[in-house]
PDB file of C-alpha atoms and ligand atoms in Angstrom:
ATOM      1  CA  UNK Z   1      16.189  -6.510   2.285  1.00  0.00           C
ATOM      2  CA  UNK Z   2      12.647  -5.860   1.010  1.00  0.00           C
ATOM      3  CA  UNK Z   3      12.102  -4.185  -2.184  1.00  0.00           C
ATOM      4  CA  UNK Z   4       9.103  -3.947  -4.563  1.00  0.00           C
ATOM      5  CA  UNK Z   5      10.110  -7.476  -6.145  1.00  0.00           C
ATOM      6  CA  UNK Z   6       9.906  -9.172  -2.571  1.00  0.00           C
ATOM      7  CA  UNK Z   7       6.693  -7.141  -2.033  1.00  0.00           C
ATOM      8  CA  UNK Z   8       5.124  -8.116  -5.288  1.00  0.00           C
ATOM      9  CA  UNK Z   9       6.435 -12.135  -4.648  1.00  0.00           C
ATOM     10  CA  UNK Z  10       4.726 -11.954  -0.969  1.00  0.00           C
ATOM     11  CA  UNK Z  11       1.813 -10.888  -2.354  1.00  0.00           C
ATOM     12  CA  UNK Z  12       1.409 -13.808  -4.720  1.00  0.00           C
ATOM     13  CA  UNK Z  13       2.166 -16.048  -2.305  1.00  0.00           C
ATOM     14  CA  UNK Z  14      -0.559 -14.776   0.073  1.00  0.00           C
ATOM     15  CA  UNK Z  15      -3.245 -14.556  -2.915  1.00  0.00           C
ATOM     16  CA  UNK Z  16      -2.096 -18.322  -3.510  1.00  0.00           C
ATOM     17  CA  UNK Z  17      -2.822 -19.290   0.183  1.00  0.00           C
ATOM     18  CA  UNK Z  18      -5.865 -16.836   0.933  1.00  0.00           C
ATOM     19  CA  UNK Z  19      -7.836 -15.472  -1.719  1.00  0.00           C
ATOM     20  CA  UNK Z  20     -10.970 -16.826  -1.860  1.00  0.00           C
ATOM     21  CA  UNK Z  21     -11.068 -18.053   1.488  1.00  0.00           C
ATOM     22  CA  UNK Z  22     -12.746 -17.398   4.497  1.00  0.00           C
ATOM     23  CA  UNK Z  23     -10.668 -16.397   7.940  1.00  0.00           C
ATOM     24  CA  UNK Z  24     -11.044 -18.770  10.481  1.00  0.00           C
ATOM     25  CA  UNK Z  25      -8.915 -16.894  12.747  1.00  0.00           C
ATOM     26  CA  UNK Z  26      -7.756 -13.280  12.896  1.00  0.00           C
ATOM     27  CA  UNK Z  27      -4.973 -12.379  15.670  1.00  0.00           C
ATOM     28  CA  UNK Z  28      -3.698  -8.854  15.463  1.00  0.00           C
ATOM     29  CA  UNK Z  29      -0.899  -8.106  18.017  1.00  0.00           C
ATOM     30  CA  UNK Z  30      -0.627  -4.633  17.589  1.00  0.00           C
ATOM     31  CA  UNK Z  31      -2.469  -2.589  20.751  1.00  0.00           C
ATOM     32  CA  UNK Z  32      -4.412  -0.112  18.176  1.00  0.00           C
ATOM     33  CA  UNK Z  33      -5.845  -3.307  16.223  1.00  0.00           C
ATOM     34  CA  UNK Z  34      -5.806  -5.716  19.094  1.00  0.00           C
ATOM     35  CA  UNK Z  35      -9.903  -5.622  18.896  1.00  0.00           C
ATOM     36  CA  UNK Z  36     -10.249  -6.413  15.399  1.00  0.00           C
ATOM     37  CA  UNK Z  37     -11.330  -9.473  14.203  1.00  0.00           C
ATOM     38  CA  UNK Z  38     -11.933 -10.230  10.718  1.00  0.00           C
ATOM     39  CA  UNK Z  39     -12.536 -13.982  11.119  1.00  0.00           C
ATOM     40  CA  UNK Z  40     -15.632 -14.918   9.266  1.00  0.00           C
ATOM     41  CA  UNK Z  41     -14.205 -12.469   6.158  1.00  0.00           C
ATOM     42  CA  UNK Z  42     -14.049 -13.719   2.973  1.00  0.00           C
ATOM     43  CA  UNK Z  43     -10.196 -12.805   1.440  1.00  0.00           C
ATOM     44  CA  UNK Z  44     -11.123 -11.746  -1.955  1.00  0.00           C
ATOM     45  CA  UNK Z  45      -8.043  -9.828  -3.034  1.00  0.00           C
ATOM     46  CA  UNK Z  46      -4.138  -9.329  -2.300  1.00  0.00           C
ATOM     47  CA  UNK Z  47      -2.490  -6.693  -4.088  1.00  0.00           C
ATOM     48  CA  UNK Z  48       0.978  -4.863  -3.731  1.00  0.00           C
ATOM     49  CA  UNK Z  49       1.582  -1.507  -4.679  1.00  0.00           C
ATOM     50  CA  UNK Z  50       5.388  -0.443  -4.658  1.00  0.00           C
ATOM     51  CA  UNK Z  51       6.503  -1.811  -1.347  1.00  0.00           C
ATOM     52  CA  UNK Z  52       3.034  -1.736   0.093  1.00  0.00           C
ATOM     53  CA  UNK Z  53       0.979  -4.891   0.929  1.00  0.00           C
ATOM     54  CA  UNK Z  54      -2.785  -4.842   0.942  1.00  0.00           C
ATOM     55  CA  UNK Z  55      -5.098  -7.910   2.030  1.00  0.00           C
ATOM     56  CA  UNK Z  56      -8.610  -7.210   1.324  1.00  0.00           C
ATOM     57  CA  UNK Z  57     -11.387  -8.812   3.254  1.00  0.00           C
ATOM     58  CA  UNK Z  58     -14.705  -7.889   3.046  1.00  0.00           C
ATOM     59  CA  UNK Z  59     -14.840  -4.051   3.869  1.00  0.00           C
ATOM     60  CA  UNK Z  60     -11.591  -4.243   5.503  1.00  0.00           C
ATOM     61  CA  UNK Z  61      -7.981  -4.125   4.179  1.00  0.00           C
ATOM     62  CA  UNK Z  62      -4.959  -4.973   6.092  1.00  0.00           C
ATOM     63  CA  UNK Z  63      -2.275  -2.564   4.925  1.00  0.00           C
ATOM     64  CA  UNK Z  64       1.259  -3.839   5.605  1.00  0.00           C
ATOM     65  CA  UNK Z  65       4.663  -2.259   4.723  1.00  0.00           C
ATOM     66  CA  UNK Z  66       7.946  -4.813   5.383  1.00  0.00           C
ATOM     67  CA  UNK Z  67      10.328  -1.705   6.226  1.00  0.00           C
ATOM     68  CA  UNK Z  68      13.988  -3.187   6.919  1.00  0.00           C
ATOM     69  CA  UNK Z  69      13.124  -6.360   8.389  1.00  0.00           C
ATOM     70  CA  UNK Z  70       9.636  -7.520   8.052  1.00  0.00           C
ATOM     71  CA  UNK Z  71       8.143 -10.505   6.075  1.00  0.00           C
ATOM     72  CA  UNK Z  72       4.814 -12.691   5.760  1.00  0.00           C
ATOM     73  CA  UNK Z  73       5.141 -16.451   5.949  1.00  0.00           C
ATOM     74  CA  UNK Z  74       2.694 -18.809   4.852  1.00  0.00           C
ATOM     75  CA  UNK Z  75       3.032 -22.587   6.716  1.00  0.00           C
ATOM     76  CA  UNK Z  76       3.496 -23.616  10.059  1.00  0.00           C
ATOM     77  CA  UNK Z  77       5.613 -20.546  11.428  1.00  0.00           C
ATOM     78  CA  UNK Z  78       6.641 -20.696  14.985  1.00  0.00           C
ATOM     79  CA  UNK Z  79       4.263 -17.995  16.494  1.00  0.00           C
ATOM     80  CA  UNK Z  80       6.911 -15.771  18.815  1.00  0.00           C
ATOM     81  CA  UNK Z  81       7.257 -12.273  19.949  1.00  0.00           C
ATOM     82  CA  UNK Z  82       8.012 -10.700  16.683  1.00  0.00           C
ATOM     83  CA  UNK Z  83       4.614 -11.894  14.789  1.00  0.00           C
ATOM     84  CA  UNK Z  84       2.238  -8.840  14.408  1.00  0.00           C
ATOM     85  CA  UNK Z  85      -0.831 -10.893  12.728  1.00  0.00           C
ATOM     86  CA  UNK Z  86      -1.769 -14.383  12.403  1.00  0.00           C
ATOM     87  CA  UNK Z  87      -4.394 -15.011   9.809  1.00  0.00           C
ATOM     88  CA  UNK Z  88      -5.886 -18.722   9.512  1.00  0.00           C
ATOM     89  CA  UNK Z  89      -8.213 -20.096   6.981  1.00  0.00           C
ATOM     90  CA  UNK Z  90      -8.855 -23.722   7.782  1.00  0.00           C
ATOM     91  CA  UNK Z  91      -5.369 -25.540   7.826  1.00  0.00           C
ATOM     92  CA  UNK Z  92      -3.566 -22.417   6.109  1.00  0.00           C
ATOM     93  CA  UNK Z  93      -1.852 -20.106   8.480  1.00  0.00           C
ATOM     94  CA  UNK Z  94      -0.301 -16.792   7.519  1.00  0.00           C
ATOM     95  CA  UNK Z  95       1.596 -14.822   9.691  1.00  0.00           C
ATOM     96  CA  UNK Z  96       3.170 -11.241   9.440  1.00  0.00           C
ATOM     97  CA  UNK Z  97       6.848 -10.812  11.041  1.00  0.00           C
ATOM     98  CA  UNK Z  98       8.347  -7.479  12.441  1.00  0.00           C
ATOM     99  CA  UNK Z  99       6.143  -5.560   9.670  1.00  0.00           C
ATOM    100  CA  UNK Z 100       7.327  -1.968   9.803  1.00  0.00           C
ATOM    101  CA  UNK Z 101       3.635  -0.751   9.390  1.00  0.00           C
ATOM    102  CA  UNK Z 102       0.369  -2.746   9.905  1.00  0.00           C
ATOM    103  CA  UNK Z 103      -2.855  -1.126  10.060  1.00  0.00           C
ATOM    104  CA  UNK Z 104      -6.587  -2.198   9.421  1.00  0.00           C
ATOM    105  CA  UNK Z 105      -7.986   0.254   6.505  1.00  0.00           C
ATOM    106  CA  UNK Z 106     -11.274   0.977   5.288  1.00  0.00           C
ATOM    107  CA  UNK Z 107     -11.264  -1.090   1.807  1.00  0.00           C
ATOM    108  CA  UNK Z 108     -12.831   1.617  -0.099  1.00  0.00           C
ATOM    109  CA  UNK Z 109     -10.014   4.148   0.873  1.00  0.00           C
ATOM    110  CA  UNK Z 110      -7.042   1.938   1.291  1.00  0.00           C
ATOM    111  CA  UNK Z 111      -5.128   3.244  -1.892  1.00  0.00           C
ATOM    112  CA  UNK Z 112      -4.974   6.291  -0.225  1.00  0.00           C
ATOM    113  CA  UNK Z 113      -1.989   5.813   1.452  1.00  0.00           C
ATOM    114  CA  UNK Z 114      -0.177   4.880  -1.852  1.00  0.00           C
ATOM    115  CA  UNK Z 115      -1.559   8.073  -3.622  1.00  0.00           C
ATOM    116  CA  UNK Z 116       1.766   9.996  -3.292  1.00  0.00           C
ATOM    117  CA  UNK Z 117       3.725   6.856  -5.078  1.00  0.00           C
ATOM    118  CA  UNK Z 118       5.187   7.419  -8.331  1.00  0.00           C
ATOM    119  CA  UNK Z 119       4.526   4.731 -11.163  1.00  0.00           C
ATOM    120  CA  UNK Z 120       4.639   1.260  -9.828  1.00  0.00           C
ATOM    121  CA  UNK Z 121       7.786  -0.634 -11.274  1.00  0.00           C
ATOM    122  CA  UNK Z 122       5.649  -3.922 -10.951  1.00  0.00           C
ATOM    123  CA  UNK Z 123       2.105  -2.526 -11.278  1.00  0.00           C
ATOM    124  CA  UNK Z 124      -0.442  -3.087 -14.154  1.00  0.00           C
ATOM    125  CA  UNK Z 125      -0.276   0.908 -14.399  1.00  0.00           C
ATOM    126  CA  UNK Z 126       3.423   1.298 -14.812  1.00  0.00           C
ATOM    127  CA  UNK Z 127       4.527   4.469 -16.963  1.00  0.00           C
ATOM    128  CA  UNK Z 128       7.932   4.470 -17.874  1.00  0.00           C
ATOM    129  CA  UNK Z 129       7.618   8.013 -19.455  1.00  0.00           C
ATOM    130  CA  UNK Z 130       6.087   9.429 -16.133  1.00  0.00           C
ATOM    131  CA  UNK Z 131       8.939   7.734 -14.317  1.00  0.00           C
ATOM    132  CA  UNK Z 132      11.653   9.099 -16.264  1.00  0.00           C
ATOM    133  CA  UNK Z 133      10.059  12.765 -16.257  1.00  0.00           C
ATOM    134  CA  UNK Z 134      10.132  12.221 -12.348  1.00  0.00           C
ATOM    135  CA  UNK Z 135      13.446  10.915 -12.332  1.00  0.00           C
ATOM    136  CA  UNK Z 136      14.901  13.894 -14.138  1.00  0.00           C
ATOM    137  CA  UNK Z 137      12.414  16.859 -12.306  1.00  0.00           C
ATOM    138  CA  UNK Z 138      15.355  18.097  -9.978  1.00  0.00           C
ATOM    139  CA  UNK Z 139      18.672  17.800 -11.752  1.00  0.00           C
ATOM    140  CA  UNK Z 140      21.067  18.391  -8.887  1.00  0.00           C
ATOM    141  CA  UNK Z 141      19.560  15.675  -6.856  1.00  0.00           C
ATOM    142  CA  UNK Z 142      21.882  13.079  -6.008  1.00  0.00           C
ATOM    143  CA  UNK Z 143      21.133   9.629  -8.181  1.00  0.00           C
ATOM    144  CA  UNK Z 144      20.850   7.004  -5.273  1.00  0.00           C
ATOM    145  CA  UNK Z 145      18.531   9.595  -3.229  1.00  0.00           C
ATOM    146  CA  UNK Z 146      16.235  10.314  -6.095  1.00  0.00           C
ATOM    147  CA  UNK Z 147      16.102   6.042  -7.194  1.00  0.00           C
ATOM    148  CA  UNK Z 148      15.226   5.515  -3.473  1.00  0.00           C
ATOM    149  CA  UNK Z 149      12.525   8.250  -3.403  1.00  0.00           C
ATOM    150  CA  UNK Z 150       9.285   6.209  -3.792  1.00  0.00           C
ATOM    151  CA  UNK Z 151       7.302   9.353  -5.012  1.00  0.00           C
ATOM    152  CA  UNK Z 152       9.740   9.155  -8.434  1.00  0.00           C
ATOM    153  CA  UNK Z 153       8.938   5.593  -8.909  1.00  0.00           C
ATOM    154  CA  UNK Z 154       7.595   2.911  -6.529  1.00  0.00           C
ATOM    155  CA  UNK Z 155       9.522  -0.447  -5.605  1.00  0.00           C
ATOM    156  CA  UNK Z 156      13.431   0.666  -5.506  1.00  0.00           C
ATOM    157  CA  UNK Z 157      15.367  -0.074  -2.346  1.00  0.00           C
ATOM    158  CA  UNK Z 158      18.902  -0.057  -1.543  1.00  0.00           C
ATOM    159  CA  UNK Z 159      19.858  -3.090  -3.293  1.00  0.00           C
ATOM    160  CA  UNK Z 160      18.567  -1.999  -6.811  1.00  0.00           C
ATOM    161  CA  UNK Z 161      19.674   1.506  -6.205  1.00  0.00           C
ATOM    162  CA  UNK Z 162      22.854   0.228  -6.065  1.00  0.00           C
ATOM    163  CA  UNK Z 163      22.725  -1.867  -9.044  1.00  0.00           C
ATOM    164  CA  UNK Z 164      21.374   0.653 -11.119  1.00  0.00           C
ATOM    165  CA  UNK Z 165      23.894   3.369 -10.371  1.00  0.00           C
ATOM    166  CA  UNK Z 166      26.609   0.898 -11.491  1.00  0.00           C
ATOM    167  CA  UNK Z 167      24.757  -0.067 -14.590  1.00  0.00           C
ATOM    168  CA  UNK Z 168      24.443   3.955 -15.535  1.00  0.00           C
ATOM    169  CA  UNK Z 169      28.019   4.075 -14.940  1.00  0.00           C
ATOM    170  CA  UNK Z 170      27.583   6.764 -12.354  1.00  0.00           C
ATOM    171  CA  UNK Z 171      28.193   7.360  -8.719  1.00  0.00           C
ATOM    172  CA  UNK Z 172      25.315   7.212  -6.018  1.00  0.00           C
ATOM    173  CA  UNK Z 173      26.179  10.885  -5.288  1.00  0.00           C
ATOM    174  CA  UNK Z 174      25.985  11.996  -8.770  1.00  0.00           C
ATOM    175  CA  UNK Z 175      23.569  14.502  -9.849  1.00  0.00           C
ATOM    176  CA  UNK Z 176      20.575  13.066 -11.976  1.00  0.00           C
ATOM    177  CA  UNK Z 177      21.580  15.408 -14.545  1.00  0.00           C
ATOM    178  CA  UNK Z 178      24.370  13.089 -15.202  1.00  0.00           C
ATOM    179  CA  UNK Z 179      22.170  10.532 -16.296  1.00  0.00           C
ATOM    180  CA  UNK Z 180      22.834   9.906 -20.388  1.00  0.00           C
ATOM    181  CA  UNK Z 181      19.531   8.293 -21.262  1.00  0.00           C
ATOM    182  CA  UNK Z 182      16.835   8.503 -18.444  1.00  0.00           C
ATOM    183  CA  UNK Z 183      14.515   5.766 -20.583  1.00  0.00           C
ATOM    184  CA  UNK Z 184      17.154   3.218 -20.969  1.00  0.00           C
ATOM    185  CA  UNK Z 185      17.642   3.792 -16.817  1.00  0.00           C
ATOM    186  CA  UNK Z 186      13.801   3.334 -16.186  1.00  0.00           C
ATOM    187  CA  UNK Z 187      13.773   0.455 -18.465  1.00  0.00           C
ATOM    188  CA  UNK Z 188      16.799  -1.381 -16.596  1.00  0.00           C
ATOM    189  CA  UNK Z 189      14.973  -0.672 -13.268  1.00  0.00           C
ATOM    190  CA  UNK Z 190      11.603  -2.019 -14.655  1.00  0.00           C
ATOM    191  CA  UNK Z 191      13.686  -5.101 -15.969  1.00  0.00           C
ATOM    192  CA  UNK Z 192      15.669  -5.969 -13.089  1.00  0.00           C
ATOM    193  CA  UNK Z 193      12.652  -5.921 -10.583  1.00  0.00           C
ATOM    194  CA  UNK Z 194      10.587  -7.703 -13.269  1.00  0.00           C
ATOM    195  CA  UNK Z 195      12.964 -10.343 -13.769  1.00  0.00           C
ATOM    196  CA  UNK Z 196      13.412 -10.831  -9.801  1.00  0.00           C
ATOM    197  CA  UNK Z 197       9.513 -10.938  -9.022  1.00  0.00           C
ATOM    198  CA  UNK Z 198       8.642 -14.681  -8.793  1.00  0.00           C
ATOM    199  CA  UNK Z 199      11.961 -15.781  -6.904  1.00  0.00           C
ATOM    200  CA  UNK Z 200      13.332 -14.582  -3.357  1.00  0.00           C
ATOM    201  CA  UNK Z 201      17.124 -14.768  -4.551  1.00  0.00           C
ATOM    202  CA  UNK Z 202      18.050 -11.650  -6.507  1.00  0.00           C
ATOM    203  CA  UNK Z 203      19.913 -11.048  -9.539  1.00  0.00           C
ATOM    204  CA  UNK Z 204      20.628  -8.109 -11.501  1.00  0.00           C
ATOM    205  CA  UNK Z 205      23.867  -9.487 -13.487  1.00  0.00           C
ATOM    206  CA  UNK Z 206      22.044 -12.244 -15.275  1.00  0.00           C
ATOM    207  CA  UNK Z 207      24.417 -14.943 -13.954  1.00  0.00           C
ATOM    208  CA  UNK Z 208      22.283 -16.852 -10.783  1.00  0.00           C
ATOM    209  CA  UNK Z 209      25.213 -18.659  -9.832  1.00  0.00           C
ATOM    210  CA  UNK Z 210      25.623 -18.287  -6.039  1.00  0.00           C
ATOM    211  CA  UNK Z 211      28.116 -15.344  -5.363  1.00  0.00           C
ATOM    212  CA  UNK Z 212      27.705 -13.681  -8.972  1.00  0.00           C
ATOM    213  CA  UNK Z 213      24.232 -12.311  -8.941  1.00  0.00           C
ATOM    214  CA  UNK Z 214      25.078  -8.813  -8.177  1.00  0.00           C
ATOM    215  CA  UNK Z 215      27.157  -6.141  -9.549  1.00  0.00           C
ATOM    216  CA  UNK Z 216      28.367  -4.183  -6.414  1.00  0.00           C
ATOM    217  CA  UNK Z 217      25.633  -4.211  -3.605  1.00  0.00           C
ATOM    218  CA  UNK Z 218      27.330  -6.110  -0.663  1.00  0.00           C
ATOM    219  CA  UNK Z 219      30.748  -6.418  -2.334  1.00  0.00           C
ATOM    220  CA  UNK Z 220      32.849  -4.133  -0.398  1.00  0.00           C
ATOM    221  CA  UNK Z 221      36.375  -4.452  -1.307  1.00  0.00           C
ATOM    222  CA  UNK Z 222      35.848  -7.412  -3.819  1.00  0.00           C
ATOM    223  CA  UNK Z 223      36.956  -7.137  -7.403  1.00  0.00           C
ATOM    224  CA  UNK Z 224      34.706  -5.383  -9.817  1.00  0.00           C
ATOM    225  CA  UNK Z 225      33.175  -7.976 -12.290  1.00  0.00           C
ATOM    226  CA  UNK Z 226      34.223  -5.608 -15.025  1.00  0.00           C
ATOM    227  CA  UNK Z 227      37.496  -4.327 -14.036  1.00  0.00           C
ATOM    228  CA  UNK Z 228      39.068  -5.776 -11.234  1.00  0.00           C
ATOM    229  CA  UNK Z 229      38.887  -2.581  -9.025  1.00  0.00           C
ATOM    230  CA  UNK Z 230      37.921  -3.067  -5.813  1.00  0.00           C
ATOM    231  CA  UNK Z 231      34.525  -1.872  -4.511  1.00  0.00           C
ATOM    232  CA  UNK Z 232      34.082   0.823  -2.508  1.00  0.00           C
ATOM    233  CA  UNK Z 233      31.652   1.323   0.602  1.00  0.00           C
ATOM    234  CA  UNK Z 234      29.804   4.166   2.506  1.00  0.00           C
ATOM    235  CA  UNK Z 235      26.584   4.504   4.449  1.00  0.00           C
ATOM    236  CA  UNK Z 236      24.639   7.209   6.198  1.00  0.00           C
ATOM    237  CA  UNK Z 237      21.962   5.917   8.533  1.00  0.00           C
ATOM    238  CA  UNK Z 238      19.898   3.239   6.386  1.00  0.00           C
ATOM    239  CA  UNK Z 239      21.415   4.220   3.230  1.00  0.00           C
ATOM    240  CA  UNK Z 240      24.436   2.246   2.025  1.00  0.00           C
ATOM    241  CA  UNK Z 241      26.094   2.808  -0.995  1.00  0.00           C
ATOM    242  CA  UNK Z 242      28.707   0.793  -3.036  1.00  0.00           C
ATOM    243  CA  UNK Z 243      30.135   1.606  -6.448  1.00  0.00           C
ATOM    244  CA  UNK Z 244      33.258   0.890  -8.420  1.00  0.00           C
ATOM    245  CA  UNK Z 245      35.601   3.922  -8.341  1.00  0.00           C
ATOM    246  CA  UNK Z 246      36.726   2.910 -11.969  1.00  0.00           C
ATOM    247  CA  UNK Z 247      33.548   1.986 -13.811  1.00  0.00           C
ATOM    248  CA  UNK Z 248      31.272   4.954 -12.124  1.00  0.00           C
ATOM    249  CA  UNK Z 249      32.268   8.436 -12.363  1.00  0.00           C
TER     250      UNK Z 249
HETATM  251 ZN1  LIG N   1      34.578  -1.506 -12.319  1.00  0.00          ZN
END
């Protein structure tokens, strides 16, 4: 599932592929923007902000959000019905697949769509003090819900949310007021995303061997790595919760 680290890495891959190059093909397969053609425009910047991605070309900015299943691929990816946009610069091709959001914005104002976000965990403007204050702003709010709120801090999705609840020793449903050290939890969040920003395989345990990368996420019924208790699971809509009934109170 795309989280802030995946988007940061995607931006880096797209930047390597397209930045400084002139588009030789621009095929947008979203009805509203089907007539927009950025062919001939120079791609001069690719940036990520939380889970949002911007490809800036001349006066336009291609804004995308991967949501649950979206991705960008560079290379000779097959063009099928899931492809929403094709950008080419000479022999380089980048395609956006199943993008949850794809829109063409006026470059001057493209950051308006992310103005509501809290500090970006992987951004140049990362501010742990603001993030910690945001985290604790509503003491009774459930921890998982608060961590997933991009206005609190930007970049956390279901995987990091569950892993952070585990390292905090709290259940996803615990109120944030139960967090003993907000600064420490915010620092852990930053460390987790930072450590994973340049790879696709995600690891929060420090052990990158297959099957050992995560504490609780995706491990329903399996033994807790700390105490051996079977990991519990619950879900509501898009939200999933994994926790150790013994380690997390
Ligand atoms: Zn445990």
